[in-house]
Amino acid sequence: MTIDVVILAAGKGTRMRSPLPKVLQPLAGRPLLAHVLASARQLPERRQIHIVVGYAATAVRSAFAQDGDLLWHEQEEQRGTGDAVRQALPGLQHAERVLVLYGDVPLLRADTLQQFIHSTPANALGLCTGLLPDPCGYGRILRGAQAEVLGIREERDCSSAERAVAEVNLGILLLPAAPLRSWLERLQPSNAQGEYYLTDVVALARAEGVPVHGHRLPDPEEALGVNDPAQLAAAERYYQRQQVQELMRAGLRCADPERLDLRGTLQFGADCWIEPNVIIEGKVCLGDRVRIGAGAILRDCEIAADVEILPYSLLEEASIGAAARIGPFARIRPGSLIGAHAHVGNFVETKKTILGEGSKANHLSYLGDAEIGRGVNIGAGVITCNYDGVHKHRTLIGDQVFVGSDTQLVAPVAIGSGATIGAGSTITRDVPAGGLTLSRSPQKSIPHWQGPKKTCTPS
Ligand code: UD1
Ligand code: CA
């Protein structure tokens, strides 16, 4: 039998206290809703995925504008989860079974959903339950004398005895499509919130003799709902832990799996080593034996074999050649191509710059819009003055150039191969190959010079 998946994403997420709609809040760098979608898409029985949006509907839809396989439904007023599913009914005419997922339950894996679907008889209503140490905020599962599921009671509507029930509704329902419309039409907003609760269909189904199948998840943490920043952080930790365990099983070595954050994808070679508090974003590839120091952040980077990234360096959209050394405290900005065996040291910033093989910029430099050859030495404090206030200009430096400390290279400017530039120069014209070029006012000393002296003046 086919399954239509309905994902509820119309709520504002008031408890997040954020202008960003809850389903767009990021988990591991992707919106919550993207995680739910990824699991839904892996279900082989899936026919159509429906998303019910409401609060900030345009923002939510445009975040998924590239996804052509979704059917969007709008819930103009957020009158409860039952009312939300009702908005999807026009798209469910040919549905056989309907799986309802909540856009704020992001950690569920497809294989867990698959087991739930397979364990629910085709004519039954299935719901996922779990035993939570802290059931606070969840609907409680009410069971009868034979442990059969009688219904779900939202926390706010619970008696104190019901509130003590540890088994909760995890928010995943599998419904036979045929009776669904009539159940939804019969929902009443007679509860503490005055909303149409989807969870009330369980009692309606039972009253009609439809079997109700409660499927208890062995790891209910996987169905953690995100309602406030604390739950978002808990979900993030859970996700990161799972992800890093998987990477480590595939051979990644890291000092502390609890202190590596991956918000994207990481490919890595043999024997890579990651120190604590590293953040990896976007798509990052590491060659063999790469070492990443504490607190480094890498976004969309290609790092070749034997590279060493020293602590607290930030690298974005960059490519680092084999055995290069970066940092500590280096800032490698987009468009930086750092050659093999090159060194970029502390407080050096590069942007749209090629640093050739074996070249070194070890201290306190800005290298922007520059093309730097091989074996070049960039002294401490060298700056490419690439911006004239309106346009950006390029600096070209040949092979084996030595740029003395505290030199400003006022672009556009080219330095010929093998040139040496004296420390403290301001270079405004092209420099020929070889030889020494410097721009420096002559040094003078005034013998027996007396500095000013303090005189006693009445105040
Ligand atoms: C819901 C369940 C509760 C369950 C918990 C699991 C109901 C009535 N309660 O409570 O039993 O234990 O999830 O996490 O279903 N939404 C809409 N339109 C609305 C209201 C909500 O689309 O009018 C969406 C929200 O965007 C959210 C989801 O439905 O993605 C759940 O809504 P939320 O208000 O978070 O329900 P909970 O109080 O968590
Ligand atoms: Ca919720």
Coordinates of C-alpha atoms and ligand atoms in Angstrom, one line a residue:
M1 CA 0.0 0.0 0.0
T2 CA 1.2 3.5 -0.8
I3 CA 1.7 6.2 1.9
D4 CA 1.0 9.9 1.7
V5 CA 3.1 11.8 4.1
V6 CA 1.7 14.9 5.7
I7 CA 4.2 17.1 7.5
L8 CA 2.7 19.8 9.8
A9 CA 4.7 23.0 9.7
A10 CA 2.2 25.8 10.2
G11 CA 2.9 26.7 13.8
K12 CA 4.8 29.8 14.8
G13 CA 6.7 28.1 17.6
T14 CA 5.9 30.7 20.1
R15 CA 8.0 29.0 22.8
M16 CA 11.2 29.5 20.6
R17 CA 10.7 33.3 21.0
S18 CA 12.3 33.9 17.7
P19 CA 11.0 35.7 14.5
L20 CA 12.3 32.7 12.5
P21 CA 9.5 30.1 12.1
K22 CA 10.2 27.1 14.2
V23 CA 10.5 24.6 11.3
L24 CA 13.2 26.8 9.8
Q25 CA 15.3 26.9 12.9
P26 CA 18.6 25.2 12.1
L27 CA 19.7 21.8 13.4
A28 CA 23.2 20.8 12.3
G29 CA 23.0 23.8 9.8
R30 CA 19.8 22.7 8.1
P31 CA 16.2 23.7 8.9
L32 CA 14.3 21.3 11.2
L33 CA 11.8 20.7 8.3
A34 CA 14.7 19.6 6.0
H35 CA 15.5 16.8 8.4
V36 CA 11.9 15.6 8.5
L37 CA 11.7 15.7 4.7
A38 CA 14.9 13.8 4.3
S39 CA 13.5 10.9 6.4
A40 CA 10.1 11.1 4.6
R41 CA 11.8 10.9 1.2
Q42 CA 13.6 7.6 2.1
L43 CA 10.3 5.8 2.6
P44 CA 9.8 3.4 -0.4
E45 CA 6.0 3.3 -0.1
R46 CA 5.8 7.1 -0.2
R47 CA 3.4 8.4 -2.9
Q48 CA 3.3 12.2 -2.2
I49 CA 4.7 14.5 0.5
H50 CA 2.3 17.2 1.7
I51 CA 3.4 20.1 3.8
V52 CA 1.0 22.2 5.7
V53 CA 2.3 25.8 6.2
G54 CA 0.7 28.8 7.9
Y55 CA 2.9 31.1 10.0
A56 CA 5.4 32.7 7.6
A57 CA 4.3 30.4 4.9
T58 CA 6.1 32.3 2.2
A59 CA 9.4 32.1 4.1
V60 CA 9.0 28.4 4.7
R61 CA 8.0 27.7 1.1
S62 CA 10.9 29.7 -0.4
A63 CA 13.4 27.9 1.8
F64 CA 12.3 24.7 -0.1
A65 CA 11.7 26.4 -3.5
Q66 CA 14.2 23.9 -5.2
D67 CA 12.2 20.9 -4.0
G68 CA 9.8 20.1 -6.8
D69 CA 8.3 17.0 -5.2
L70 CA 6.3 18.7 -2.5
L71 CA 2.6 19.6 -2.4
W72 CA 2.0 22.6 -0.3
H73 CA -1.2 23.3 1.7
E74 CA -2.0 26.5 3.6
Q75 CA -3.6 26.6 7.1
E76 CA -4.5 30.3 7.4
E77 CA -5.3 30.2 11.1
Q78 CA -3.4 27.8 13.4
R79 CA -6.4 26.1 15.0
G80 CA -4.6 22.9 16.0
T81 CA -2.9 19.8 14.5
G82 CA -6.3 18.2 13.5
D83 CA -7.3 21.4 11.6
A84 CA -3.8 21.4 9.9
V85 CA -4.3 17.9 8.5
R86 CA -7.8 18.9 7.3
Q87 CA -6.1 21.5 5.0
A88 CA -4.3 18.6 3.2
L89 CA -7.5 16.6 2.5
P90 CA -8.0 17.9 -1.0
G91 CA -4.6 16.4 -1.9
L92 CA -5.4 13.1 -0.2
Q93 CA -8.3 12.0 -2.4
H94 CA -6.3 9.1 -3.9
A95 CA -4.3 8.3 -0.7
E96 CA -4.4 4.8 0.8
R97 CA -2.6 5.5 4.1
V98 CA -1.6 8.8 5.6
L99 CA 1.6 9.2 7.7
V100 CA 1.5 12.4 9.7
L101 CA 4.8 13.8 10.9
Y102 CA 5.4 17.0 12.8
G103 CA 7.9 19.5 11.4
D104 CA 9.3 20.0 14.8
V105 CA 10.3 16.4 15.4
P106 CA 13.5 16.3 13.4
L107 CA 15.6 13.4 14.6
L108 CA 13.4 10.5 13.4
R109 CA 15.3 8.1 11.1
A110 CA 13.7 6.6 8.1
D111 CA 14.4 3.0 9.2
T112 CA 12.5 3.7 12.5
L113 CA 9.5 5.0 10.5
Q114 CA 9.8 2.0 8.3
Q115 CA 9.6 -0.4 11.3
F116 CA 6.6 1.5 12.6
I117 CA 4.8 1.3 9.2
H118 CA 5.5 -2.4 8.9
S119 CA 4.3 -3.2 12.4
T120 CA 1.0 -1.4 11.8
P121 CA -1.8 -3.5 10.2
A122 CA -3.2 -1.9 7.0
N123 CA -6.6 -1.4 8.5
A124 CA -5.3 0.0 11.8
L125 CA -4.5 3.4 13.2
G126 CA -0.9 3.4 14.3
L127 CA 0.8 5.8 16.7
C128 CA 4.4 5.9 18.0
T129 CA 4.8 6.1 21.8
G130 CA 7.7 6.3 24.1
L131 CA 8.6 6.2 27.7
L132 CA 10.3 9.5 28.6
P133 CA 12.0 10.2 31.9
D134 CA 10.6 13.7 31.6
P135 CA 7.2 13.5 29.8
C136 CA 6.6 17.2 30.3
G137 CA 4.8 18.9 27.4
Y138 CA 3.8 15.7 25.6
G139 CA 0.4 14.1 25.2
R140 CA -0.1 11.1 27.5
I141 CA -1.1 7.7 26.3
L142 CA -4.2 6.4 28.0
R143 CA -4.4 2.6 28.1
G144 CA -7.2 0.3 29.2
A145 CA -7.3 -2.9 31.4
Q146 CA -5.8 -5.0 28.6
A147 CA -3.2 -2.4 27.9
E148 CA -5.0 -1.4 24.8
V149 CA -4.6 2.2 23.7
L150 CA -7.8 4.2 24.5
G151 CA -6.7 7.6 23.5
I152 CA -4.2 10.5 23.9
R153 CA -4.7 13.3 26.4
E154 CA -2.8 16.5 26.0
E155 CA -0.9 17.6 29.1
R156 CA -3.0 20.6 29.7
D157 CA -6.1 18.5 29.8
C158 CA -4.7 15.8 32.0
S159 CA -5.9 15.0 35.5
S160 CA -3.0 14.7 38.0
A161 CA -3.1 10.9 37.7
E162 CA -3.0 11.1 33.9
R163 CA -0.1 13.5 34.1
A164 CA 1.9 10.9 36.0
V165 CA 1.8 8.6 33.0
A166 CA 5.3 8.2 31.5
E167 CA 4.2 6.9 28.2
V168 CA 3.8 9.7 25.7
N169 CA 2.6 10.4 22.2
L170 CA 5.6 11.0 20.1
G171 CA 3.5 12.7 17.4
I172 CA 3.8 10.2 14.6
L173 CA 0.5 8.8 13.3
L174 CA -0.3 6.4 10.6
L175 CA -4.0 6.6 9.5
P176 CA -6.1 4.7 7.0
A177 CA -7.2 7.4 4.5
A178 CA -10.8 6.3 4.0
P179 CA -12.3 7.2 7.4
L180 CA -9.9 10.1 7.9
R181 CA -12.1 12.8 6.5
S182 CA -15.0 11.9 8.8
W183 CA -12.8 11.7 11.8
L184 CA -11.3 15.2 11.1
E185 CA -14.8 16.6 10.6
R186 CA -15.9 15.3 13.9
L187 CA -13.1 16.8 16.0
Q188 CA -14.2 19.3 18.7
P189 CA -12.1 22.1 20.1
S190 CA -13.3 21.2 23.6
N191 CA -10.0 21.3 25.4
A192 CA -7.8 23.7 27.3
Q193 CA -6.3 25.3 24.2
G194 CA -9.6 25.5 22.2
E195 CA -7.9 23.7 19.3
Y196 CA -8.8 20.9 17.0
Y197 CA -6.4 18.2 18.2
L198 CA -5.3 15.5 15.7
T199 CA -4.7 13.3 18.7
D200 CA -8.4 13.0 19.3
V201 CA -8.8 10.8 16.2
V202 CA -7.4 7.9 18.2
A203 CA -10.5 7.8 20.5
L204 CA -12.8 8.3 17.4
A205 CA -11.1 5.4 15.6
R206 CA -11.5 3.1 18.7
A207 CA -15.2 4.0 19.0
E208 CA -15.7 2.8 15.4
G209 CA -13.9 -0.4 16.1
V210 CA -10.8 0.5 14.1
P211 CA -7.9 -1.3 15.7
V212 CA -5.4 1.1 17.4
H213 CA -1.8 0.0 17.3
G214 CA 0.6 1.7 19.8
H215 CA 4.2 1.2 18.6
R216 CA 6.7 1.9 21.4
L217 CA 10.0 3.3 20.1
P218 CA 13.0 1.7 21.8
D219 CA 14.9 5.0 21.6
P220 CA 12.2 7.7 22.2
E221 CA 15.0 10.4 22.2
E222 CA 14.8 10.0 18.4
A223 CA 11.4 11.6 18.5
L224 CA 12.4 14.5 20.6
G225 CA 10.1 17.5 19.8
V226 CA 11.6 20.9 19.5
N227 CA 9.5 23.5 21.3
D228 CA 12.0 25.8 23.0
P229 CA 15.7 26.6 22.7
A230 CA 16.6 24.0 25.4
Q231 CA 15.0 21.2 23.4
L232 CA 16.6 22.5 20.2
A233 CA 20.0 22.3 21.9
A234 CA 19.2 18.8 23.2
A235 CA 18.2 17.7 19.6
E236 CA 21.4 19.2 18.2
R237 CA 23.6 17.3 20.7
Y238 CA 21.8 14.1 20.0
Y239 CA 22.2 14.6 16.3
Q240 CA 25.9 15.6 16.6
R241 CA 26.6 12.6 18.8
Q242 CA 25.1 10.2 16.3
Q243 CA 26.9 11.8 13.4
V244 CA 30.3 11.8 15.0
Q245 CA 29.9 8.2 16.2
E246 CA 29.3 7.3 12.5
L247 CA 32.4 9.2 11.4
M248 CA 34.5 7.6 14.0
R249 CA 33.3 4.1 13.1
A250 CA 34.4 5.0 9.5
G251 CA 37.9 5.8 10.8
L252 CA 37.9 9.5 11.8
R253 CA 40.0 10.2 14.9
C254 CA 38.9 13.0 17.2
A255 CA 40.0 14.0 20.7
D256 CA 36.5 14.4 22.0
P257 CA 33.4 13.3 20.0
E258 CA 31.2 15.5 22.2
R259 CA 33.1 18.6 21.0
L260 CA 33.1 18.2 17.2
D261 CA 30.2 19.9 15.4
L262 CA 29.4 18.9 11.8
R263 CA 26.9 21.1 10.0
G264 CA 27.2 19.6 6.5
T265 CA 29.3 16.8 5.1
L266 CA 32.8 15.7 5.9
Q267 CA 34.9 13.4 3.8
F268 CA 38.2 12.3 5.1
G269 CA 41.3 10.2 4.4
A270 CA 43.3 7.9 6.6
D271 CA 44.6 8.9 10.0
C272 CA 43.1 12.4 10.2
W273 CA 43.0 13.9 13.7
I274 CA 40.6 16.5 15.1
E275 CA 41.2 18.4 18.3
P276 CA 38.3 19.6 20.5
N277 CA 35.8 22.4 19.6
V278 CA 36.2 22.2 15.8
I279 CA 33.3 23.2 13.6
I280 CA 32.9 21.8 10.1
E281 CA 30.3 23.5 7.9
G282 CA 29.1 22.9 4.3
K283 CA 31.2 20.4 2.3
V284 CA 34.7 19.8 3.6
C285 CA 37.1 17.2 2.3
L286 CA 40.3 16.2 4.1
G287 CA 43.1 14.2 2.6
D288 CA 45.1 11.7 4.5
R289 CA 46.8 12.6 7.8
V290 CA 45.2 16.0 8.1
R291 CA 45.4 17.5 11.6
I292 CA 43.0 20.1 12.7
G293 CA 43.8 22.1 15.9
A294 CA 41.4 23.2 18.6
G295 CA 38.7 25.7 17.9
A296 CA 39.3 25.7 14.1
I297 CA 36.3 26.4 11.8
L298 CA 36.2 25.1 8.3
R299 CA 33.5 25.8 5.8
D300 CA 33.4 24.4 2.2
C301 CA 37.1 23.6 2.0
E302 CA 39.4 21.1 0.3
I303 CA 42.3 20.2 2.4
A304 CA 45.0 18.1 0.9
A305 CA 47.1 15.4 2.6
D306 CA 49.4 16.2 5.5
V307 CA 48.0 19.7 6.1
E308 CA 48.2 21.0 9.6
I309 CA 45.6 23.5 10.7
L310 CA 46.7 25.1 13.9
P311 CA 44.2 26.2 16.6
Y312 CA 41.6 28.9 16.1
S313 CA 41.9 29.3 12.4
L314 CA 38.9 30.1 10.2
L315 CA 38.9 28.8 6.7
E316 CA 36.1 29.4 4.2
E317 CA 35.7 28.3 0.6
A318 CA 39.4 27.7 0.3
S319 CA 41.7 25.0 -1.0
I320 CA 44.8 24.1 0.9
G321 CA 47.7 22.2 -0.8
A322 CA 49.5 19.2 0.6
A323 CA 51.6 19.6 3.8
A324 CA 50.7 23.3 4.1
R325 CA 50.5 24.7 7.6
I326 CA 47.8 27.2 8.5
G327 CA 47.5 29.2 11.8
P328 CA 47.2 29.5 14.6
F329 CA 44.7 32.3 14.3
A330 CA 44.8 32.5 10.5
R331 CA 41.8 33.7 8.5
I332 CA 41.6 32.1 5.1
R333 CA 38.7 33.7 3.2
P334 CA 36.8 32.6 0.1
G335 CA 38.9 32.2 -3.0
S336 CA 42.2 31.4 -1.3
L337 CA 44.3 28.8 -2.9
I338 CA 47.2 27.9 -0.6
G339 CA 49.9 25.9 -2.3
A340 CA 51.6 22.8 -1.1
H341 CA 54.1 23.2 1.8
A342 CA 53.1 26.9 2.1
H343 CA 52.8 28.4 5.6
V344 CA 50.2 31.0 6.7
G345 CA 50.8 32.0 10.2
N346 CA 49.1 33.9 13.0
F347 CA 46.9 36.9 12.3
V348 CA 47.3 36.5 8.5
E349 CA 44.2 37.1 6.4
T350 CA 44.0 35.9 2.8
K351 CA 41.2 36.6 0.3
K352 CA 41.0 35.7 -3.4
T353 CA 44.6 35.0 -3.2
I354 CA 46.9 32.3 -4.6
L355 CA 49.9 31.6 -2.4
G356 CA 52.4 29.5 -4.3
E357 CA 54.1 26.3 -3.3
G358 CA 56.4 26.7 -0.4
S359 CA 55.7 30.4 0.1
K360 CA 55.4 31.8 3.6
A361 CA 53.4 34.5 5.2
N362 CA 54.0 33.8 8.9
H363 CA 52.8 36.9 10.8
L364 CA 50.2 39.7 10.7
S365 CA 49.5 40.2 7.0
Y366 CA 46.6 41.0 4.7
L367 CA 46.9 39.3 1.3
G368 CA 43.8 40.1 -0.8
D369 CA 43.3 39.8 -4.6
A370 CA 46.9 38.6 -4.9
E371 CA 48.8 36.1 -7.0
I372 CA 51.9 35.1 -5.2
G373 CA 54.5 32.7 -6.8
R374 CA 56.6 29.9 -5.3
G375 CA 59.1 30.2 -2.5
V376 CA 58.1 33.7 -1.7
N377 CA 58.6 35.2 1.8
I378 CA 56.1 37.7 3.0
G379 CA 57.4 39.5 6.0
A380 CA 55.5 40.4 9.1
G381 CA 53.0 43.2 8.7
V382 CA 52.9 43.2 4.8
I383 CA 49.7 44.5 3.4
T384 CA 48.3 44.3 -0.1
C385 CA 46.4 47.6 -0.5
N386 CA 43.8 46.2 -2.8
Y387 CA 41.0 48.8 -2.5
D388 CA 41.1 52.4 -3.6
G389 CA 37.8 53.2 -2.1
V390 CA 35.9 52.2 -5.2
H391 CA 37.6 49.3 -7.0
K392 CA 39.6 46.3 -6.0
H393 CA 43.0 45.8 -7.7
R394 CA 45.4 42.9 -8.0
T395 CA 48.9 42.4 -6.7
L396 CA 51.1 40.0 -8.6
I397 CA 54.3 38.7 -7.0
G398 CA 56.7 36.4 -8.9
D399 CA 58.6 33.4 -7.6
Q400 CA 61.3 33.6 -4.9
V401 CA 60.4 37.2 -4.0
F402 CA 61.4 38.5 -0.5
V403 CA 59.0 41.1 0.8
G404 CA 60.4 42.9 3.9
S405 CA 58.4 43.5 7.0
D406 CA 55.8 46.2 7.1
T407 CA 55.6 46.8 3.4
Q408 CA 52.5 48.1 1.7
L409 CA 52.0 46.9 -1.9
V410 CA 49.6 49.5 -3.4
A411 CA 47.7 47.6 -6.1
P412 CA 47.6 47.3 -9.0
V413 CA 51.2 46.4 -8.8
A414 CA 53.5 43.6 -10.0
I415 CA 56.7 42.4 -8.4
G416 CA 59.2 40.6 -10.6
S417 CA 60.6 37.2 -9.7
G418 CA 63.6 37.2 -7.3
A419 CA 63.1 40.8 -6.2
T420 CA 63.8 41.8 -2.7
I421 CA 61.8 44.6 -1.1
G422 CA 63.3 46.5 1.8
A423 CA 61.3 46.6 5.1
G424 CA 58.9 49.4 5.6
S425 CA 58.5 50.2 1.9
T426 CA 55.4 51.6 0.3
I427 CA 55.5 50.1 -3.2
T428 CA 53.3 52.0 -5.7
R429 CA 55.0 51.1 -9.0
D430 CA 55.9 47.8 -10.6
V431 CA 59.2 46.3 -9.3
P432 CA 61.7 44.7 -11.6
A433 CA 62.9 41.1 -11.2
G434 CA 65.9 40.6 -9.0
G435 CA 67.7 43.4 -7.2
L436 CA 66.6 45.4 -4.2
T437 CA 63.8 47.9 -4.2
L438 CA 62.9 50.0 -1.3
S439 CA 61.1 53.3 -0.6
R440 CA 62.3 54.6 2.7
S441 CA 63.3 58.1 4.0
P442 CA 66.9 58.1 5.0
Q443 CA 67.6 57.5 8.6
K444 CA 69.3 60.3 10.5
S445 CA 70.6 60.7 14.1
I446 CA 71.0 64.0 15.9
P447 CA 73.8 63.8 18.4
H448 CA 73.5 65.4 21.9
W449 CA 69.8 66.1 21.3
Q450 CA 67.9 67.3 24.3
G451 CA 64.3 66.4 24.7
P452 CA 61.8 68.8 26.3
K453 CA 61.9 69.0 30.0
K454 CA 59.1 69.4 32.5
T455 CA 59.0 72.8 34.1
C456 CA 57.3 73.6 37.4
T457 CA 54.3 75.8 36.7
P458 CA 51.8 76.8 39.4
S459 CA 48.5 75.1 38.7
Ligands
UD1_1 C1 2.0 17.6 19.8 C2 0.9 16.6 20.2 C3 1.3 15.9 21.5 C4 2.7 15.2 21.3 C5 3.7 16.2 20.8 C6 5.0 15.4 20.3 C7 -1.2 17.4 19.4 C8 -2.5 18.1 19.8 N1 -0.4 17.2 20.4 O1 2.0 18.6 20.9 O2 0.4 14.9 21.8 O3 3.1 14.6 22.5 O4 3.2 17.0 19.6 O5 6.0 16.3 19.9 O6 -1.1 17.1 18.2 N2 1.0 22.7 13.8 C9 0.3 23.2 12.7 N3 -0.9 23.8 12.8 C10 -1.5 24.1 14.0 C11 -0.8 23.6 15.2 C12 0.4 23.0 15.1 O7 0.8 23.0 11.6 O8 -2.6 24.7 14.1 C13 2.2 22.0 13.7 C14 3.4 22.8 14.3 O9 4.0 23.6 13.4 C15 4.3 21.6 14.8 C16 3.4 20.5 15.0 O10 2.2 20.8 14.3 O11 5.3 21.3 13.8 C17 3.1 20.2 16.4 O12 2.5 21.3 17.1 P1 2.9 21.8 18.5 O13 2.1 23.0 18.9 O14 4.4 21.8 18.7 O15 2.3 20.5 19.4 P2 2.8 20.0 20.8 O16 2.3 20.9 21.8 O17 4.3 19.8 20.8
CA2 CA 5.9 20.3 19.4

